[in-house]
Each structure stands twice: as C-alpha cells, then as structure tokens.
Coordinates of C-alpha atoms in Angstrom, one line a residue:
M1 CA -24.5 35.3 23.4
S2 CA -27.1 37.0 24.2
A3 CA -26.9 40.2 26.4
E4 CA -29.1 37.6 29.2
W5 CA -26.5 35.1 28.9
F6 CA -23.8 38.1 28.9
A7 CA -25.9 39.5 31.8
H8 CA -25.2 36.5 33.8
Y9 CA -22.0 35.6 32.8
K10 CA -20.4 38.5 33.6
P11 CA -19.2 38.1 36.8
I12 CA -18.4 35.0 36.7
I13 CA -16.1 35.7 33.5
F14 CA -14.2 38.7 35.1
A15 CA -13.8 36.3 39.4
V16 CA -11.6 34.4 36.8
V17 CA -9.7 36.8 34.9
W18 CA -8.7 39.0 37.3
G19 CA -8.0 35.8 39.6
L20 CA -6.2 34.3 36.7
V21 CA -4.5 37.9 36.6
L22 CA -3.8 38.1 39.5
A23 CA -2.6 34.8 40.4
L24 CA 0.7 35.0 37.6
A25 CA 1.2 38.3 38.5
G26 CA 1.9 37.4 42.0
A27 CA 3.4 33.9 40.5
W28 CA 6.2 35.5 38.4
A29 CA 6.6 39.0 40.9
T30 CA 7.1 35.9 43.9
D31 CA 10.8 35.1 43.8
I32 CA 11.9 32.8 46.2
G33 CA 16.2 32.7 45.0
E34 CA 18.4 33.4 47.6
W35 CA 17.9 36.5 49.3
Y36 CA 14.5 34.6 50.1
K37 CA 15.8 31.7 51.9
S38 CA 19.0 33.7 53.3
L39 CA 16.0 35.1 56.3
Q40 CA 16.5 33.8 59.2
Q41 CA 12.8 33.4 59.3
P42 CA 10.4 32.3 62.9
P43 CA 10.0 29.3 63.8
W44 CA 6.0 28.8 63.5
K45 CA 6.4 29.9 60.3
P46 CA 4.0 27.7 57.3
P47 CA 6.4 26.1 54.8
D48 CA 7.0 27.6 51.6
W49 CA 5.0 24.7 49.6
V50 CA 1.7 26.1 52.1
F51 CA 1.3 29.3 50.5
G52 CA 0.7 28.8 47.1
P53 CA -2.4 25.9 48.2
M54 CA -3.3 28.7 50.3
W55 CA -4.1 31.5 47.8
T56 CA -5.3 29.2 46.0
V57 CA -8.1 28.6 47.7
I58 CA -8.3 31.5 48.8
F59 CA -8.7 33.5 45.7
I60 CA -11.5 31.0 44.8
L61 CA -13.6 31.6 48.1
A62 CA -13.1 35.3 47.1
G63 CA -14.3 34.8 43.3
V64 CA -17.1 32.8 44.3
A65 CA -17.7 36.3 46.9
F66 CA -17.3 38.1 44.0
V67 CA -20.2 36.2 42.0
M68 CA -22.8 36.1 44.8
A69 CA -22.2 39.7 46.1
Y70 CA -22.7 41.4 42.4
H71 CA -25.7 38.9 41.9
R72 CA -27.5 40.3 44.9
A73 CA -26.6 43.0 44.8
P74 CA -29.2 45.9 45.2
N75 CA -28.1 48.6 42.6
Q76 CA -25.5 49.6 39.6
E77 CA -24.1 51.6 41.8
T78 CA -23.0 48.9 44.6
I79 CA -22.0 46.6 41.6
R80 CA -19.5 49.1 40.2
M81 CA -18.4 49.6 44.2
L82 CA -18.0 46.0 44.4
V83 CA -15.5 45.5 42.0
I84 CA -13.7 48.8 42.1
L85 CA -13.6 47.6 46.0
F86 CA -12.4 43.5 44.0
I87 CA -9.3 46.0 42.0
V88 CA -7.4 47.7 44.9
N89 CA -7.1 44.5 46.5
G90 CA -5.8 42.9 44.3
L91 CA -3.6 45.9 43.1
F92 CA -2.7 45.3 46.7
N93 CA -2.4 42.1 46.9
F94 CA 0.5 41.9 44.1
I95 CA 2.1 45.5 45.1
W96 CA 2.7 43.3 48.0
S97 CA 4.4 40.6 46.5
V98 CA 6.5 43.1 44.1
L99 CA 7.4 45.4 47.5
Y100 CA 8.8 42.2 49.6
F101 CA 10.4 39.5 46.7
R102 CA 11.1 41.6 43.9
M103 CA 12.8 45.1 45.4
Q104 CA 13.2 42.9 48.7
R105 CA 11.2 45.2 51.1
P106 CA 10.0 43.7 53.7
D107 CA 9.8 46.9 55.6
W108 CA 7.8 48.5 53.2
A109 CA 5.3 45.7 52.0
L110 CA 4.3 45.5 56.0
I111 CA 3.3 49.1 55.9
E112 CA 2.0 47.9 52.3
A113 CA -0.1 44.8 53.5
V114 CA -2.2 47.1 56.2
G115 CA -4.2 49.4 52.9
L116 CA -4.7 44.8 51.6
W117 CA -5.9 43.7 54.9
L118 CA -7.6 47.0 54.2
S119 CA -9.6 46.7 51.7
V120 CA -10.2 42.4 52.3
L121 CA -11.6 45.0 55.4
A122 CA -13.7 46.7 53.4
I123 CA -14.6 43.9 51.2
V124 CA -16.1 42.0 53.7
L125 CA -17.5 44.7 55.2
A126 CA -19.6 46.9 52.0
T127 CA -20.7 43.4 51.8
R128 CA -22.9 41.7 54.5
S129 CA -26.2 43.2 54.4
Y130 CA -26.7 42.4 51.0
S131 CA -24.5 38.6 51.0
P132 CA -23.4 37.7 53.9
I133 CA -22.3 34.5 52.7
S134 CA -19.3 36.4 50.0
S135 CA -18.6 38.4 54.1
L136 CA -18.1 35.0 55.1
L137 CA -16.1 33.7 52.7
M138 CA -14.0 36.8 52.9
L139 CA -12.8 36.0 56.8
P140 CA -9.8 33.4 55.4
Y141 CA -9.0 35.9 53.5
L142 CA -8.6 38.2 55.7
A143 CA -7.4 35.5 58.5
W144 CA -4.7 34.8 56.2
V145 CA -2.9 38.6 55.8
S146 CA -3.0 38.7 59.4
V147 CA -0.8 36.0 59.6
A148 CA 1.5 37.3 56.7
M149 CA 1.1 40.4 58.3
L150 CA 3.3 39.0 61.9
L151 CA 4.7 37.0 59.4
N152 CA 6.8 39.4 57.9
W153 CA 6.7 42.2 61.0
T154 CA 8.4 38.8 62.2
T155 CA 11.0 39.2 59.6
I156 CA 11.9 42.5 59.7
Q157 CA 13.3 41.9 63.4
L158 CA 14.7 39.1 62.9
N159 CA 16.3 40.5 59.2
G160 CA 16.3 44.6 59.5
P161 CA 17.0 46.7 58.3
F162 CA 16.7 46.7 54.9
G163 CA 17.5 48.9 52.5
R164 CA 21.5 48.8 52.5
G165 CA 23.2 48.1 50.9

C-alpha cells in the first residue's frame, strides 16, 4: 500500500469503521423491551421498523458527507476539526440511546439530544463553505434528530416523570 493510496482512502476507511462502530453500539444500546413497549406513544410516531432503515440511510449520508468534506477541506486544521466534529456527534448519538433505552431516562435523553442536534448543526455549518454538498447531505440527519427530539419530548409528556422507582 502506498502512502498516496492510504491518503486517498483514509477518510473512507474512517467513515466505514466509525459508522459500523456506531451502528453496532447503537444496536446494543437500543433495547426494545417491555419497558419501551409499555410507554404511551403519540399517534404520529413512526412504526418501530422505520427507525433502523432511517438510521442506516442517515449514517450512509453522513459517511459520504464526511468523505466529501475531508477531500475538499482546505487544510489539515480543517480536517482535524471535521474528524473531531464527527466523533463528538457519534458519541452524542450513542449516549442518547444509552440514556433513553438502557437507563430508561427519556428526560435525560432529551437534554442530551440538544447536544446531538447542535453537533449535527455544527457539521452543517462547518462544512458549508468548502463542501456545500456535504452540508446538504447532513440536513436529513438534522431533520430526523428534530423529529426524534419532538417524539422524545412527547413521550415524556405522556409517561413522565421518570426516575422514580
């Protein structure tokens, strides 16, 4: 493997590996057990089967956005910031699932979701000047997190308070 080959494919390898790590971690954290099934849900909530394909599409779009932005980044500092933004976003995504499903704390998850939403927005804003298509590819993620936050809030309203055991 030449250094040139690695330089070209490094962002693709990162995007695929990071996407798989997040998908597996998210699958582990998302426990659709009795507790979740017992929650009252709003009538507008998408069916459970929609969430897996939706997150798959979002992760693919985010991976493509990362690779495009990486290759269009004007300098190493921009690349470093891009990597940090995507790692932070992935951690927010994973932690939300842990708080909501594993710890059964939708109230805490909603607070954390603000950070998730802001991390997606940060990627949109950070990439728009040098990779506008990357920025646009992140908009479905931003929209989906917005829907998830509304669903999270509505779940709290229908079922709260949480943490009393």
